[in-house]
GROMACS .gro file of C-alpha atoms in nm:
model
  278
    1MET     CA    1  -0.880  -0.421   1.520
    2LEU     CA    2  -1.141  -0.610   1.328
    3ARG     CA    3  -1.373  -0.414   1.105
    4ARG     CA    4  -1.729  -0.528   1.057
    5ILE     CA    5  -1.815  -0.551   0.689
    6ARG     CA    6  -2.175  -0.491   0.599
    7MET     CA    7  -2.287  -0.720   0.316
    8LYS     CA    8  -2.511  -0.556   0.061
    9ASN     CA    9  -2.796  -0.756  -0.088
   10VAL     CA   10  -2.676  -0.732  -0.448
   11PRO     CA   11  -2.846  -0.970  -0.692
   12LEU     CA   12  -2.622  -1.211  -0.879
   13PRO     CA   13  -2.575  -1.139  -1.249
   14PRO     CA   14  -2.784  -1.361  -1.476
   15PRO     CA   15  -2.611  -1.661  -1.634
   16PRO     CA   16  -2.489  -1.609  -1.988
   17ALA     CA   17  -2.758  -1.670  -2.246
   18ARG     CA   18  -2.744  -2.017  -2.398
   19PRO     CA   19  -2.765  -2.019  -2.777
   20VAL     CA   20  -3.097  -2.151  -2.897
   21GLN     CA   21  -3.060  -2.454  -3.125
   22PRO     CA   22  -3.261  -2.393  -3.444
   23TYR     CA   23  -3.558  -2.631  -3.449
   24CYS     CA   24  -3.895  -2.630  -3.622
   25TYR     CA   25  -4.182  -2.869  -3.557
   26LEU     CA   26  -4.358  -2.941  -3.887
   27GLY     CA   27  -4.649  -3.150  -3.761
   28GLY     CA   28  -4.729  -3.517  -3.804
   29GLY     CA   29  -4.439  -3.625  -3.584
   30ARG     CA   30  -4.182  -3.456  -3.810
   31ALA     CA   31  -3.938  -3.174  -3.727
   32LEU     CA   32  -3.653  -2.994  -3.898
   33ALA     CA   33  -3.335  -2.906  -3.710
   34LEU     CA   34  -2.978  -2.795  -3.778
   35THR     CA   35  -2.670  -2.997  -3.696
   36HIS     CA   36  -2.381  -2.817  -3.527
   37ARG     CA   37  -2.222  -2.794  -3.873
   38GLY     CA   38  -2.525  -2.603  -4.006
   39GLN     CA   39  -2.680  -2.883  -4.211
   40MET     CA   40  -3.055  -2.940  -4.209
   41ILE     CA   41  -3.189  -3.274  -4.085
   42TYR     CA   42  -3.544  -3.407  -4.065
   43LEU     CA   43  -3.630  -3.582  -3.738
   44ASP     CA   44  -3.901  -3.810  -3.601
   45THR     CA   45  -4.027  -3.635  -3.286
   46ARG     CA   46  -4.153  -3.962  -3.136
   47ASP     CA   47  -3.799  -4.097  -3.118
   48LEU     CA   48  -3.637  -4.099  -2.772
   49GLY     CA   49  -3.287  -4.186  -2.891
   50LEU     CA   50  -3.130  -3.965  -3.159
   51THR     CA   51  -3.392  -3.693  -3.192
   52PRO     CA   52  -3.359  -3.522  -2.849
   53HIS     CA   53  -2.981  -3.489  -2.886
   54ILE     CA   54  -2.992  -3.354  -3.240
   55ALA     CA   55  -3.288  -3.124  -3.169
   56VAL     CA   56  -3.136  -2.969  -2.855
   57HIS     CA   57  -2.761  -2.984  -2.922
   58GLY     CA   58  -2.731  -3.047  -3.295
   59THR     CA   59  -2.501  -3.342  -3.231
   60TRP     CA   60  -2.498  -3.721  -3.230
   61GLU     CA   61  -2.207  -3.962  -3.169
   62MET     CA   62  -1.948  -3.689  -3.203
   63ASP     CA   63  -1.658  -3.930  -3.147
   64VAL     CA   64  -1.766  -4.127  -3.454
   65GLU     CA   65  -1.823  -3.805  -3.644
   66ALA     CA   66  -1.467  -3.693  -3.567
   67VAL     CA   67  -1.324  -4.023  -3.693
   68LEU     CA   68  -1.524  -4.008  -4.015
   69GLY     CA   69  -1.406  -3.653  -4.076
   70ARG     CA   70  -1.041  -3.755  -4.032
   71LEU     CA   71  -1.054  -4.068  -4.245
   72LEU     CA   72  -1.241  -3.931  -4.546
   73ARG     CA   73  -1.103  -3.723  -4.831
   74ARG     CA   74  -1.269  -3.542  -5.118
   75GLY     CA   75  -1.354  -3.778  -5.400
   76ASP     CA   76  -1.376  -4.088  -5.178
   77ARG     CA   77  -1.638  -4.357  -5.234
   78VAL     CA   78  -1.828  -4.470  -4.924
   79ALA     CA   79  -2.078  -4.745  -4.841
   80GLU     CA   80  -2.303  -4.689  -4.541
   81VAL     CA   81  -2.522  -4.961  -4.389
   82GLY     CA   82  -2.775  -4.829  -4.139
   83ALA     CA   83  -2.811  -4.464  -4.239
   84ASN     CA   84  -3.105  -4.403  -4.003
   85MET     CA   85  -3.219  -4.038  -4.019
   86GLY     CA   86  -2.895  -3.939  -4.190
   87TYR     CA   87  -2.676  -3.763  -3.932
   88HIS     CA   88  -2.356  -3.945  -4.033
   89THR     CA   89  -2.469  -3.949  -4.396
   90LEU     CA   90  -2.444  -3.570  -4.387
   91THR     CA   91  -2.097  -3.583  -4.230
   92MET     CA   92  -1.969  -3.818  -4.499
   93ALA     CA   93  -2.139  -3.640  -4.790
   94GLU     CA   94  -1.978  -3.314  -4.680
   95ALA     CA   95  -1.636  -3.480  -4.640
   96VAL     CA   96  -1.626  -3.649  -4.984
   97GLY     CA   97  -1.749  -3.337  -5.165
   98PRO     CA   98  -1.926  -3.326  -5.500
   99GLU     CA   99  -1.656  -3.546  -5.652
  100GLY     CA  100  -1.727  -3.828  -5.407
  101GLN     CA  101  -2.000  -4.086  -5.364
  102VAL     CA  102  -2.195  -4.209  -5.061
  103HIS     CA  103  -2.399  -4.525  -5.110
  104SER     CA  104  -2.643  -4.540  -4.817
  105PHE     CA  105  -2.844  -4.851  -4.727
  106GLU     CA  106  -3.141  -4.817  -4.490
  107ALA     CA  107  -3.405  -5.087  -4.444
  108ASN     CA  108  -3.638  -4.918  -4.194
  109PRO     CA  109  -3.939  -4.780  -4.386
  110ALA     CA  110  -4.025  -4.553  -4.091
  111VAL     CA  111  -3.716  -4.336  -4.144
  112LEU     CA  112  -3.681  -4.350  -4.522
  113PRO     CA  113  -3.901  -4.043  -4.592
  114LEU     CA  114  -3.695  -3.842  -4.342
  115LEU     CA  115  -3.367  -3.962  -4.489
  116ARG     CA  116  -3.476  -3.881  -4.845
  117ALA     CA  117  -3.586  -3.533  -4.738
  118THR     CA  118  -3.258  -3.468  -4.553
  119ILE     CA  119  -3.049  -3.568  -4.855
  120ALA     CA  120  -3.260  -3.348  -5.084
  121VAL     CA  121  -3.281  -3.034  -4.867
  122ASN     CA  122  -2.901  -3.024  -4.828
  123GLY     CA  123  -2.848  -3.056  -5.203
  124PHE     CA  124  -2.668  -3.390  -5.170
  125GLY     CA  125  -2.876  -3.583  -5.425
  126GLY     CA  126  -2.585  -3.583  -5.668
  127ARG     CA  127  -2.342  -3.748  -5.429
  128VAL     CA  128  -2.566  -3.970  -5.208
  129THR     CA  129  -2.743  -4.273  -5.353
  130LEU     CA  130  -3.007  -4.422  -5.124
  131TYR     CA  131  -3.090  -4.793  -5.125
  132PRO     CA  132  -3.417  -4.868  -4.935
  133VAL     CA  133  -3.310  -5.225  -4.854
  134ALA     CA  134  -3.123  -5.432  -4.599
  135ALA     CA  135  -2.760  -5.521  -4.677
  136LEU     CA  136  -2.684  -5.879  -4.573
  137ASP     CA  137  -2.500  -6.191  -4.690
  138ALA     CA  138  -2.775  -6.318  -4.921
  139PRO     CA  139  -3.055  -6.162  -5.127
  140GLY     CA  140  -3.423  -6.218  -5.048
  141ASP     CA  141  -3.698  -6.093  -4.823
  142VAL     CA  142  -3.629  -6.064  -4.449
  143SER     CA  143  -3.826  -5.966  -4.140
  144PHE     CA  144  -3.725  -5.631  -3.992
  145SER     CA  145  -3.834  -5.514  -3.646
  146SER     CA  146  -3.804  -5.186  -3.458
  147ASP     CA  147  -3.910  -5.006  -3.143
  148PRO     CA  148  -4.136  -4.711  -3.242
  149GLU     CA  149  -3.985  -4.498  -2.962
  150HIS     CA  150  -3.622  -4.573  -3.056
  151ILE     CA  151  -3.580  -4.524  -3.429
  152GLY     CA  152  -3.214  -4.622  -3.423
  153SER     CA  153  -3.291  -4.966  -3.285
  154GLY     CA  154  -3.430  -5.119  -3.606
  155HIS     CA  155  -3.274  -5.456  -3.686
  156LEU     CA  156  -3.311  -5.793  -3.850
  157ALA     CA  157  -3.583  -5.967  -3.647
  158PHE     CA  158  -3.510  -6.277  -3.442
  159GLU     CA  159  -3.711  -6.506  -3.217
  160GLY     CA  160  -3.734  -6.413  -2.851
  161GLU     CA  161  -3.661  -6.043  -2.889
  162ALA     CA  162  -3.811  -5.791  -2.646
  163ALA     CA  163  -4.179  -5.702  -2.674
  164ASN     CA  164  -4.106  -5.332  -2.736
  165TYR     CA  165  -3.984  -5.424  -3.084
  166SER     CA  166  -4.346  -5.422  -3.188
  167ARG     CA  167  -4.315  -5.280  -3.540
  168ARG     CA  168  -4.236  -5.562  -3.783
  169VAL     CA  169  -4.222  -5.544  -4.162
  170THR     CA  170  -4.085  -5.749  -4.449
  171VAL     CA  171  -3.808  -5.577  -4.645
  172PRO     CA  172  -3.589  -5.679  -4.940
  173ALA     CA  173  -3.225  -5.766  -4.876
  174VAL     CA  174  -2.925  -5.744  -5.107
  175THR     CA  175  -2.552  -5.800  -5.073
  176LEU     CA  176  -2.309  -5.511  -5.105
  177ASP     CA  177  -2.120  -5.721  -5.359
  178ALA     CA  178  -2.425  -5.728  -5.589
  179ALA     CA  179  -2.550  -5.375  -5.524
  180LEU     CA  180  -2.207  -5.212  -5.568
  181ALA     CA  181  -2.064  -5.445  -5.831
  182ALA     CA  182  -2.000  -5.152  -6.067
  183LEU     CA  183  -1.768  -4.975  -5.823
  184PRO     CA  184  -1.395  -5.042  -5.870
  185SER     CA  185  -1.338  -5.001  -5.494
  186ILE     CA  186  -1.448  -4.804  -5.189
  187GLN     CA  187  -1.239  -4.617  -4.936
  188LEU     CA  188  -1.469  -4.647  -4.633
  189LEU     CA  189  -1.749  -4.870  -4.507
  190ARG     CA  190  -1.960  -4.741  -4.217
  191MET     CA  191  -2.196  -4.983  -4.042
  192ASP     CA  192  -2.456  -4.950  -3.769
  193ALA     CA  193  -2.672  -5.255  -3.830
  194GLU     CA  194  -2.768  -5.349  -3.473
  195GLY     CA  195  -2.590  -5.684  -3.468
  196SER     CA  196  -2.607  -5.775  -3.838
  197GLU     CA  197  -2.262  -5.633  -3.915
  198PRO     CA  198  -2.105  -5.981  -3.960
  199ARG     CA  199  -2.361  -6.065  -4.228
  200VAL     CA  200  -2.303  -5.730  -4.397
  201LEU     CA  201  -1.930  -5.803  -4.416
  202ARG     CA  202  -1.977  -6.157  -4.548
  203GLY     CA  203  -2.193  -6.013  -4.824
  204ALA     CA  204  -1.918  -5.765  -4.914
  205ALA     CA  205  -1.627  -6.011  -4.948
  206GLU     CA  206  -1.557  -5.926  -5.313
  207LEU     CA  207  -1.586  -5.552  -5.253
  208ILE     CA  208  -1.345  -5.576  -4.958
  209ALA     CA  209  -1.100  -5.780  -5.168
  210ARG     CA  210  -1.079  -5.512  -5.438
  211SER     CA  211  -1.054  -5.225  -5.186
  212PRO     CA  212  -0.703  -5.260  -5.039
  213GLY     CA  213  -0.713  -4.921  -4.866
  214LEU     CA  214  -1.053  -4.982  -4.708
  215ARG     CA  215  -1.127  -4.843  -4.359
  216ILE     CA  216  -1.428  -4.988  -4.175
  217VAL     CA  217  -1.601  -4.779  -3.908
  218THR     CA  218  -1.860  -4.986  -3.726
  219GLU     CA  219  -2.070  -5.013  -3.417
  220TRP     CA  220  -1.935  -5.306  -3.215
  221SER     CA  221  -2.169  -5.497  -2.987
  222ALA     CA  222  -2.040  -5.850  -2.929
  223PRO     CA  223  -2.363  -5.974  -2.758
  224MET     CA  224  -2.585  -5.851  -3.043
  225MET     CA  225  -2.359  -5.999  -3.309
  226ALA     CA  226  -2.308  -6.331  -3.128
  227VAL     CA  227  -2.680  -6.419  -3.140
  228ARG     CA  228  -2.681  -6.374  -3.517
  229SER     CA  229  -2.343  -6.514  -3.629
  230ASP     CA  230  -2.025  -6.698  -3.537
  231LEU     CA  231  -1.830  -6.407  -3.390
  232GLY     CA  232  -1.507  -6.602  -3.345
  233ALA     CA  233  -1.506  -6.705  -3.710
  234LEU     CA  234  -1.569  -6.346  -3.816
  235ILE     CA  235  -1.276  -6.211  -3.613
  236ALA     CA  236  -1.046  -6.483  -3.747
  237TRP     CA  237  -1.149  -6.400  -4.103
  238LEU     CA  238  -1.103  -6.024  -4.060
  239GLY     CA  239  -0.783  -6.028  -3.855
  240GLY     CA  240  -0.621  -6.338  -4.000
  241GLU     CA  241  -0.720  -6.396  -4.361
  242LEU     CA  242  -0.792  -6.032  -4.449
  243GLY     CA  243  -0.521  -5.874  -4.231
  244PHE     CA  244  -0.725  -5.604  -4.060
  245GLY     CA  245  -0.608  -5.437  -3.740
  246PHE     CA  246  -0.856  -5.307  -3.484
  247TRP     CA  247  -0.887  -4.975  -3.300
  248ARG     CA  248  -1.149  -4.870  -3.046
  249VAL     CA  249  -1.302  -4.525  -3.093
  250ALA     CA  250  -1.231  -4.334  -2.769
  251LYS     CA  251  -1.321  -3.990  -2.636
  252GLY     CA  252  -1.271  -3.710  -2.884
  253GLY     CA  253  -1.241  -3.956  -3.171
  254MET     CA  254  -0.904  -4.087  -3.058
  255LEU     CA  255  -0.817  -4.440  -3.172
  256GLU     CA  256  -0.686  -4.701  -2.926
  257LYS     CA  257  -0.534  -5.020  -3.069
  258VAL     CA  258  -0.695  -5.339  -2.943
  259PRO     CA  259  -0.580  -5.700  -3.000
  260ALA     CA  260  -0.810  -5.927  -3.195
  261ASP     CA  261  -0.851  -6.171  -2.907
  262SER     CA  262  -1.004  -5.895  -2.692
  263LEU     CA  263  -1.286  -5.819  -2.935
  264PRO     CA  264  -1.543  -6.070  -2.796
  265GLY     CA  265  -1.521  -5.904  -2.454
  266LEU     CA  266  -1.503  -5.544  -2.573
  267PRO     CA  267  -1.776  -5.318  -2.428
  268HIS     CA  268  -2.042  -5.182  -2.660
  269GLY     CA  269  -1.892  -4.901  -2.863
  270ASP     CA  270  -1.743  -4.824  -3.202
  271LEU     CA  271  -1.451  -4.983  -3.380
  272VAL     CA  272  -1.225  -4.892  -3.671
  273MET     CA  273  -1.068  -5.167  -3.883
  274MET     CA  274  -0.776  -5.091  -4.116
  275ARG     CA  275  -0.511  -5.282  -4.307
  276PRO     CA  276  -0.147  -5.184  -4.354
  277ALA     CA  277  -0.083  -4.978  -4.664
  278PRO     CA  278   0.007  -5.206  -4.958
   0.00000   0.00000   0.00000
């Protein structure tokens, strides 16, 4: 015999409370937030790229962050090209500790005040040296353009670029070889130079040569690099003459080995380059 069950109109329990990400608007398009590791970072509130993710979640490019954390050791020396607002700068400064050094190059004058403030408020002035210049393959003055709504998009200007890259300034350029000539070696080079990575590497040939244990963690966008350099020649130099192997950064910071001949067709992402231990 079937029994009729009378359903009571019981309200559903509320969803669990979501932790509020610490965030403070300071005025003038500037805010202060915490990363998920508890470090303070100054943000440009007009940015539609990095800022929303860091402000709401306290994270940015966590796969890259995981790789940097695994590769770095206390006391390491690091060069960073394209520091932006400093999210990965903080990761690396924490990893190398007070005994280490992070040499950060950032050419975009729009983010330099934020980056300086972030380094200072976290007490990293003793281990992070900031260079307000572009790092390329030759010294001189260069034209730098950016999209005001996408702070991370700043790059070396070129003819025919999209109209939204409306902010254009002239900035000084140096080579890593000249700027870091006093360093005996570095253990890691991180690059996010929006297509200028080949020129950064060519300007660091001497530094690379005296850094046998060097690991390179870089954004990899074949189309962006190909309009600025001979990508085939770069890959032949890195994989052939210099002996680097290549790994794609996958989900969770896992590394997947990729052959050199696949690099021109690799989707936009991040790459790790390493050489066999001497």
